[in-house]
Coordinates of C-alpha atoms and ligand atoms in Angstrom, one line a residue:
M1 CA 6.3 -32.6 -17.8
A2 CA 9.5 -32.1 -15.9
L3 CA 9.8 -28.9 -13.8
R4 CA 13.2 -27.3 -13.0
R5 CA 13.4 -25.0 -10.0
I6 CA 14.9 -21.7 -11.0
D7 CA 15.9 -18.5 -9.3
V8 CA 14.1 -15.4 -10.5
N9 CA 15.0 -11.8 -9.5
A10 CA 12.2 -10.0 -11.3
E11 CA 8.6 -10.9 -12.0
W12 CA 6.8 -8.7 -14.6
H13 CA 3.0 -8.3 -14.9
P14 CA 2.5 -6.6 -18.3
S15 CA -0.8 -4.7 -18.9
G16 CA -2.0 -1.4 -20.2
G17 CA -2.4 0.1 -16.7
P18 CA -0.1 2.5 -14.7
K19 CA 3.5 1.5 -14.4
G20 CA 4.9 0.4 -11.0
L21 CA 7.5 -1.5 -9.0
F22 CA 7.2 -3.5 -5.8
L23 CA 10.7 -4.0 -4.3
F24 CA 11.1 -6.8 -1.8
G25 CA 13.9 -5.9 0.7
D26 CA 15.2 -3.4 3.1
A27 CA 14.0 0.2 2.6
V28 CA 17.5 1.8 2.9
E29 CA 19.2 -0.6 0.5
R30 CA 16.4 -0.4 -2.0
M31 CA 16.2 3.5 -1.9
E32 CA 20.0 3.7 -2.3
A33 CA 19.7 1.6 -5.4
L34 CA 16.8 3.7 -6.7
L35 CA 19.0 6.9 -6.7
G36 CA 20.7 6.0 -10.0
E37 CA 17.4 6.1 -12.0
Y38 CA 15.0 8.1 -9.8
E39 CA 17.0 10.8 -8.0
G40 CA 15.0 14.1 -8.2
R41 CA 12.1 12.3 -10.0
I42 CA 9.6 11.3 -7.3
K43 CA 6.7 13.6 -6.8
L44 CA 5.2 12.1 -3.7
I45 CA 6.5 10.0 -0.8
Y46 CA 4.1 8.6 1.8
M47 CA 5.5 6.4 4.5
D48 CA 3.9 4.6 7.4
P49 CA 7.0 3.3 9.1
P50 CA 7.1 1.3 12.4
F51 CA 6.2 3.6 15.3
M52 CA 8.7 2.4 18.0
T53 CA 5.8 0.5 19.6
G54 CA 8.0 -2.4 20.9
D55 CA 5.3 -4.8 19.4
R56 CA 5.2 -7.5 16.9
F57 CA 2.7 -7.4 14.1
F58 CA 0.8 -10.1 12.3
M59 CA -1.2 -11.1 9.3
R60 CA -4.2 -13.3 9.5
V61 CA -3.9 -15.4 6.3
R62 CA -6.7 -17.2 4.6
V63 CA -5.9 -20.8 3.8
G64 CA -8.0 -22.8 1.3
E65 CA -11.4 -22.4 -0.2
E66 CA -13.5 -22.4 2.9
Q67 CA -11.6 -19.5 4.6
W68 CA -11.6 -17.4 1.4
R69 CA -15.3 -17.9 1.1
R70 CA -16.0 -16.9 4.7
G71 CA -13.6 -14.0 4.3
K72 CA -11.7 -14.9 7.5
G73 CA -8.2 -16.2 8.0
S74 CA -7.1 -18.3 10.9
F75 CA -3.4 -18.9 10.0
V76 CA -1.6 -16.1 11.8
Q77 CA 1.9 -15.2 10.6
Q78 CA 4.2 -12.6 11.9
S79 CA 4.5 -9.8 9.4
F80 CA 7.1 -7.5 11.1
S81 CA 8.6 -6.7 14.4
D82 CA 8.7 -3.1 15.6
R83 CA 11.4 -3.6 18.2
L84 CA 14.3 -1.2 17.4
D85 CA 15.5 0.8 20.3
R86 CA 15.3 4.6 20.0
N87 CA 18.8 5.0 18.6
G88 CA 18.3 2.2 16.1
Y89 CA 14.9 3.6 15.0
L90 CA 16.2 7.1 14.6
A91 CA 19.2 6.0 12.6
L92 CA 16.9 4.1 10.2
M93 CA 14.5 7.1 9.9
R94 CA 17.4 9.5 9.4
R95 CA 18.7 7.5 6.5
V96 CA 15.3 6.9 5.0
L97 CA 14.4 10.6 5.2
E98 CA 17.8 11.7 3.7
L99 CA 17.3 9.4 0.8
S100 CA 13.6 10.5 0.5
R101 CA 14.8 14.1 0.1
R102 CA 17.2 13.1 -2.7
L103 CA 14.6 11.1 -4.5
L104 CA 12.0 13.9 -4.4
S105 CA 11.7 16.3 -7.3
D106 CA 11.7 20.1 -6.5
E107 CA 7.9 20.1 -6.9
G108 CA 7.7 17.0 -4.6
M109 CA 6.1 16.5 -1.1
I110 CA 6.5 14.0 1.7
F111 CA 3.9 12.7 4.2
V112 CA 5.2 10.7 7.2
H113 CA 2.6 8.8 9.2
L114 CA 3.3 8.5 12.9
D115 CA 1.7 8.2 16.3
Y116 CA 2.4 9.9 19.7
R117 CA 5.5 7.8 20.4
A118 CA 7.6 8.5 17.3
H119 CA 6.1 11.8 16.2
P120 CA 8.2 14.3 18.3
H121 CA 11.5 12.6 17.4
V122 CA 10.7 12.4 13.7
R123 CA 9.5 15.9 13.6
L124 CA 12.9 17.2 14.8
L125 CA 14.6 15.0 12.3
M126 CA 12.5 16.3 9.5
D127 CA 13.0 19.9 10.5
E128 CA 16.7 19.2 10.2
I129 CA 16.6 17.3 6.9
F130 CA 13.9 19.2 5.1
G131 CA 14.1 22.6 6.9
E132 CA 11.6 23.9 9.4
D133 CA 10.2 26.3 6.8
N134 CA 9.2 23.4 4.6
L135 CA 6.8 22.0 7.1
L136 CA 3.4 22.5 5.6
N137 CA 1.1 20.7 8.1
E138 CA 1.0 18.5 11.0
I139 CA -2.1 16.6 10.0
V140 CA -4.1 15.0 12.8
W141 CA -6.1 11.9 11.6
V142 CA -8.8 11.2 14.1
Y143 CA -10.6 7.8 14.2
Q144 CA -13.0 6.1 16.6
S145 CA -12.2 2.4 16.2
G146 CA -10.9 0.2 19.1
G147 CA -11.7 0.1 22.8
R148 CA -11.7 2.8 25.4
S149 CA -9.0 3.1 28.2
L150 CA -9.8 3.5 31.8
Y151 CA -6.3 4.7 32.7
H152 CA -5.9 7.7 30.4
F153 CA -7.8 9.3 27.6
S154 CA -8.1 6.8 24.7
R155 CA -5.5 7.5 21.9
K156 CA -7.6 8.0 18.8
H157 CA -5.4 10.0 16.5
D158 CA -2.3 9.6 14.4
V159 CA -0.1 12.5 13.2
I160 CA 1.0 12.8 9.5
L161 CA 3.9 15.2 9.0
F162 CA 3.6 16.9 5.7
Y163 CA 6.7 18.7 4.2
R164 CA 7.5 20.1 0.8
K165 CA 11.0 19.8 -0.7
T166 CA 11.2 23.3 -2.0
E167 CA 9.0 26.4 -2.5
R168 CA 8.2 25.1 -6.0
Y169 CA 6.0 22.3 -4.5
D170 CA 2.9 21.4 -6.6
F171 CA 0.0 21.0 -4.2
N172 CA -3.5 20.7 -5.6
I173 CA -6.2 21.4 -3.0
D174 CA -9.0 21.4 -5.6
A175 CA -8.4 17.7 -6.2
V176 CA -9.5 16.8 -2.6
K177 CA -12.4 19.2 -2.0
A178 CA -15.4 17.3 -0.9
P179 CA -19.1 18.1 -0.2
R180 CA -19.6 19.5 3.2
T181 CA -20.7 16.7 5.6
Q182 CA -22.5 19.1 8.0
P183 CA -24.3 22.3 7.0
R184 CA -22.9 25.5 8.4
T185 CA -24.6 26.4 11.7
S186 CA -22.8 29.6 12.3
H187 CA -24.0 33.2 12.7
M188 CA -24.5 33.5 8.9
R189 CA -28.0 34.2 7.4
R190 CA -29.6 31.2 5.7
H191 CA -31.2 31.7 2.2
V192 CA -32.6 29.6 -0.5
D193 CA -31.9 30.6 -4.2
P194 CA -34.4 30.2 -7.0
D195 CA -33.1 26.8 -7.8
G196 CA -33.7 25.6 -4.3
R197 CA -30.0 25.6 -3.2
V198 CA -29.3 26.6 0.3
Y199 CA -26.7 29.3 0.9
R200 CA -25.4 31.4 3.8
S201 CA -24.3 35.0 3.7
I202 CA -22.4 37.4 5.9
R203 CA -21.5 41.0 5.5
S204 CA -18.0 42.0 6.5
G205 CA -15.9 45.1 5.7
G206 CA -18.7 46.4 3.5
R207 CA -18.8 43.2 1.4
V208 CA -21.3 40.4 1.3
Y209 CA -19.8 36.9 1.3
T210 CA -22.0 33.9 0.2
Y211 CA -21.4 30.2 0.7
Y212 CA -23.5 27.5 -0.8
D213 CA -24.1 24.5 1.5
D214 CA -23.4 22.1 -1.3
D215 CA -20.2 23.8 -2.5
P216 CA -17.2 21.4 -2.1
V217 CA -14.9 22.4 0.7
A218 CA -11.2 21.8 1.2
P219 CA -10.2 19.6 4.2
T220 CA -8.4 21.3 7.1
D221 CA -5.4 19.7 8.9
V222 CA -7.8 17.7 11.1
W223 CA -9.1 14.7 9.3
Q224 CA -12.1 13.2 11.0
D225 CA -14.1 12.1 8.0
L226 CA -11.9 9.1 7.1
P227 CA -12.7 6.1 9.4
H228 CA -10.2 3.5 10.3
L229 CA -10.9 0.0 8.8
Q230 CA -13.4 -1.9 10.9
Q231 CA -12.8 -5.6 11.8
R232 CA -15.0 -6.8 9.0
D233 CA -14.3 -4.1 6.4
P234 CA -14.2 -5.6 2.9
E235 CA -11.0 -3.7 2.3
R236 CA -9.1 -5.6 4.9
T237 CA -6.3 -7.8 3.7
G238 CA -5.6 -9.4 7.1
Y239 CA -2.4 -7.3 7.4
D240 CA -2.0 -5.5 10.7
A241 CA -1.5 -1.8 10.4
Q242 CA -3.3 -1.6 7.0
K243 CA -4.4 2.0 6.4
P244 CA -7.7 2.9 4.7
L245 CA -7.6 3.5 0.9
A246 CA -9.6 6.7 1.4
L247 CA -6.7 8.2 3.4
L248 CA -4.2 7.4 0.8
D249 CA -6.5 8.5 -2.0
R250 CA -6.7 12.0 -0.5
I251 CA -2.9 12.2 -0.1
V252 CA -2.2 10.9 -3.6
R253 CA -4.7 13.2 -5.3
C254 CA -3.6 16.4 -3.6
A255 CA 0.2 15.8 -3.9
S256 CA 0.6 14.3 -7.3
R257 CA -0.8 14.3 -10.8
E258 CA -1.5 11.7 -13.4
G259 CA 1.7 10.0 -14.5
D260 CA 3.8 11.2 -11.5
W261 CA 5.9 8.8 -9.5
V262 CA 4.7 8.0 -6.0
L263 CA 6.9 6.1 -3.5
D264 CA 6.1 4.2 -0.3
P265 CA 9.2 2.7 1.3
F266 CA 7.3 0.9 4.0
A267 CA 4.5 -0.3 1.7
G268 CA 3.0 -3.1 3.9
S269 CA -0.3 -4.2 2.3
G270 CA 0.2 -1.8 -0.6
T271 CA -2.5 0.8 0.2
T272 CA -0.5 3.7 -1.2
L273 CA 0.3 1.7 -4.4
E274 CA -3.4 0.8 -4.9
A275 CA -4.4 4.5 -4.4
A276 CA -1.7 5.5 -7.0
R277 CA -2.8 2.8 -9.4
R278 CA -6.4 3.8 -9.2
N279 CA -5.5 7.5 -9.8
G280 CA -3.3 6.8 -12.8
R281 CA 0.0 7.5 -11.0
R282 CA 3.2 5.5 -11.4
F283 CA 4.3 3.8 -8.1
I284 CA 7.2 2.2 -6.3
G285 CA 6.6 0.2 -3.1
I286 CA 9.3 -1.3 -0.8
D287 CA 8.7 -3.8 2.0
A288 CA 10.8 -6.4 3.8
C289 CA 7.9 -8.8 4.7
P290 CA 7.4 -11.6 2.2
L291 CA 3.6 -11.7 3.0
T292 CA 3.3 -8.4 1.3
L293 CA 4.1 -9.9 -2.1
N294 CA 0.9 -12.0 -2.1
I295 CA -1.1 -8.9 -1.2
A296 CA 0.6 -6.9 -3.9
R297 CA -0.3 -9.5 -6.6
R298 CA -4.0 -8.9 -5.7
R299 CA -4.0 -5.1 -5.1
L300 CA -1.9 -4.2 -8.1
A301 CA -3.8 -6.3 -10.7
G302 CA -4.4 -4.1 -13.7
A303 CA -1.2 -2.2 -13.3
D304 CA 1.9 -2.7 -15.5
Y305 CA 4.2 -3.6 -12.7
G306 CA 7.2 -5.6 -11.7
I307 CA 8.1 -7.4 -8.5
L308 CA 11.9 -7.3 -7.7
L309 CA 12.9 -10.1 -5.4
D310 CA 16.0 -9.9 -3.3
G311 CA 17.9 -13.2 -2.9
A312 CA 16.5 -16.1 -1.1
A313 CA 14.3 -14.8 1.7
A314 CA 11.1 -15.0 -0.1
T315 CA 11.9 -18.1 -2.1
E316 CA 13.6 -20.6 0.3
G317 CA 12.1 -24.0 0.9
A318 CA 11.9 -27.3 -1.0
P319 CA 8.4 -27.8 -2.5
V320 CA 7.2 -30.7 -4.6
C321 CA 5.4 -29.4 -7.6
K322 CA 3.7 -31.2 -10.6
A323 CA 2.4 -29.4 -13.6
G324 CA 1.3 -30.4 -17.1
V325 CA 0.9 -28.5 -20.4
R326 CA -1.5 -29.0 -23.3
S327 CA -1.4 -27.2 -26.6
G328 CA -4.6 -25.5 -27.9
V329 CA -5.2 -23.2 -30.9
G330 CA -2.8 -20.3 -30.3
F331 CA -2.6 -21.1 -26.5
Y332 CA -0.9 -23.3 -24.0
H333 CA -3.0 -24.6 -21.2
L334 CA -0.9 -25.1 -18.0
M335 CA -2.3 -27.4 -15.3
L336 CA -1.1 -27.2 -11.7
E337 CA -1.5 -30.8 -10.7
N338 CA 0.1 -30.9 -7.3
F339 CA 2.0 -28.7 -4.9
E340 CA 3.3 -29.7 -1.5
I341 CA 5.5 -27.9 1.0
D342 CA 6.1 -28.3 4.7
I343 CA 4.4 -25.5 6.6
P344 CA 4.1 -25.8 10.4
N345 CA 0.7 -25.0 12.2
L346 CA -1.5 -24.9 9.1
P347 CA -5.2 -24.9 10.2
E348 CA -6.7 -28.3 11.0
G349 CA -8.0 -30.2 7.9
A350 CA -5.9 -28.1 5.4
Q351 CA -5.0 -30.2 2.3
S352 CA -1.6 -29.8 0.6
M353 CA -2.9 -27.6 -2.2
D354 CA -4.6 -25.3 0.3
C355 CA -1.2 -23.9 1.0
V356 CA -1.2 -22.3 -2.5
D357 CA -2.2 -18.7 -2.2
N358 CA -1.7 -17.7 -5.9
W359 CA 0.0 -18.9 -9.0
S360 CA 0.9 -17.8 -12.5
A361 CA 2.2 -19.0 -15.8
G362 CA 4.4 -17.2 -18.4
Y363 CA 7.7 -17.1 -20.1
L364 CA 11.4 -16.7 -19.0
R365 CA 12.7 -13.6 -20.7
P366 CA 16.1 -11.8 -20.4
E367 CA 14.5 -9.2 -18.0
G368 CA 13.0 -12.0 -15.8
Y369 CA 9.8 -14.0 -15.5
R370 CA 7.0 -12.5 -17.6
V371 CA 3.5 -13.4 -16.3
M372 CA 0.9 -14.1 -19.0
A373 CA -1.9 -15.5 -16.8
E374 CA -2.4 -15.6 -13.1
F375 CA -4.8 -16.7 -10.4
A376 CA -5.1 -15.5 -6.8
R377 CA -7.8 -17.0 -4.5
N378 CA -10.4 -14.4 -3.7
K379 CA -13.8 -14.2 -2.0
R380 CA -15.7 -15.1 -5.2
E381 CA -13.3 -17.8 -6.3
G382 CA -11.8 -19.4 -3.2
A383 CA -11.2 -22.8 -4.8
L384 CA -7.8 -23.0 -6.5
R385 CA -8.1 -22.6 -10.3
R386 CA -6.0 -25.4 -11.6
E387 CA -5.6 -24.4 -15.3
L388 CA -4.3 -21.2 -16.9
A389 CA -4.2 -20.5 -20.6
I390 CA -1.4 -18.4 -22.0
P391 CA -0.7 -17.3 -25.6
A392 CA 1.6 -19.6 -27.4
Y393 CA 4.8 -17.7 -28.1
A394 CA 8.4 -18.9 -28.6
G395 CA 10.4 -19.1 -25.4
E396 CA 10.8 -21.1 -22.3
L397 CA 7.6 -21.7 -20.3
A398 CA 7.7 -21.0 -16.6
L399 CA 5.4 -20.9 -13.6
C400 CA 5.4 -19.4 -10.2
V401 CA 3.6 -20.8 -7.2
A402 CA 3.3 -18.6 -4.0
D403 CA 2.4 -20.2 -0.7
V404 CA 0.5 -18.8 2.2
T405 CA 3.7 -17.8 4.0
G406 CA 4.6 -15.4 1.2
R407 CA 7.3 -17.6 -0.4
S408 CA 7.4 -17.6 -4.3
F409 CA 8.7 -20.6 -6.1
Y410 CA 9.6 -20.4 -9.8
F411 CA 9.9 -23.4 -12.2
A412 CA 10.9 -23.7 -15.8
L413 CA 8.9 -26.4 -17.8
E414 CA 11.1 -28.8 -19.6
P415 CA 9.6 -30.7 -22.5
Ligands
SAM1 C1 3.0 0.2 9.5 S1 3.3 -1.0 8.3 C2 2.8 -0.2 6.8 C3 1.4 -0.4 6.5 C4 0.9 0.2 5.2 N1 0.8 1.6 5.3 C5 -0.5 -0.4 4.9 O1 -1.4 0.4 4.6 O2 -0.6 -1.6 4.8 C6 5.1 -0.8 8.2 C7 5.8 -1.7 7.2 O3 7.2 -1.5 7.2 C8 7.8 -2.7 6.8 N2 9.2 -2.5 7.3 C9 9.7 -2.3 8.5 N3 11.0 -2.1 8.5 C10 11.4 -2.1 7.2 C11 12.7 -1.9 6.5 N4 13.8 -1.7 7.2 N5 12.7 -2.0 5.2 C12 11.5 -2.3 4.5 N6 10.3 -2.5 5.1 C13 10.3 -2.4 6.4 C14 7.1 -3.7 7.6 O4 7.3 -5.0 7.0 C15 5.6 -3.2 7.5 O5 5.0 -3.8 6.4

């Protein structure tokens, strides 16, 4: 079977799940392009932009069956570089925040995740763009992971600036109430009711107030109950700066409702998008690092989503690919027979097919490449599945092979 390399700008993953988009490219350019369809329609924006750290960030990628089975990658790839100077950084953030305000609906809210370096500068920008009166919280997320400094107090918190767009914002505290983790140990009297439930009471101003220990409570603006991901956390994708799903779950649930649009313009490993998908929200993620495409294909499985590519950056290279097709009853069986591409510094012993991270088969349609079956290596199935079955429809068969550096190669199958 002859394969013809093709350019694809959109890859669609149809399913019955929540709708979404993953846009590969620059945040400002992509947000400007979103205005046409989404201005005033986004309910929640969360962003975890670079923090002006001056550092480079990496992803530890798993290559081949063995590394997937052990759950540990040894092929380290740069994911992004956080090296803009202050002026460049603030120019980027100003534009992203101005566009965010335009994209938000009047009921919408925005959460901007920062650390001690960027936070004071961005706070002033946000006061200017959103209005000081629209600041709802400066959330302090406290964690314990990492080492301890001997030269100053260890930095163990991030700041999340939380603004509304207008007074009509639709905040839902009930959605994030949780059981109290520690019983009240205050001056209140302790009682046990006939059902055995513990409650406390206090008299104040002639009234008696009672509080049950097992009543759910609303979080305050200090979040200490959501640990950072540990080194061996099963949630880890290998992407530096990945945030815990529980953190995004709280934000998504309190600031949006089922069916609402959620946007993350610095999506990284796609934590916000996964939280949105799990909670039945529609989502849009943007990122400029090609490695994020492979993570998105795993984390967004089950959603009805599209990946929009942007020119050649995630598709350049000259692979050798061989595939075959067999007709079954109502199905085509596509076999990935070989895939080779030059990748420097692959782990010792890696075979050519080990550089395949994920692949899919489907059809070329006017709107782009429509995926009908896909396989991404995972901990249970680290070996590359070589055959995919897709329903036999009319149309041009195609496949996509993505390598461990995040490049996606598309081919049309010619009879
Ligand atoms: C701190 S990480 C986000 C991590 C994410 N919250 C997660 O849980 O994985 C910041 C992301 O911003 C992306 N990025 C930086 N500058 C960008 C730009 N101008 N346009 C689009 N993405 C950008 C980087 O590639 C990186 O993935």
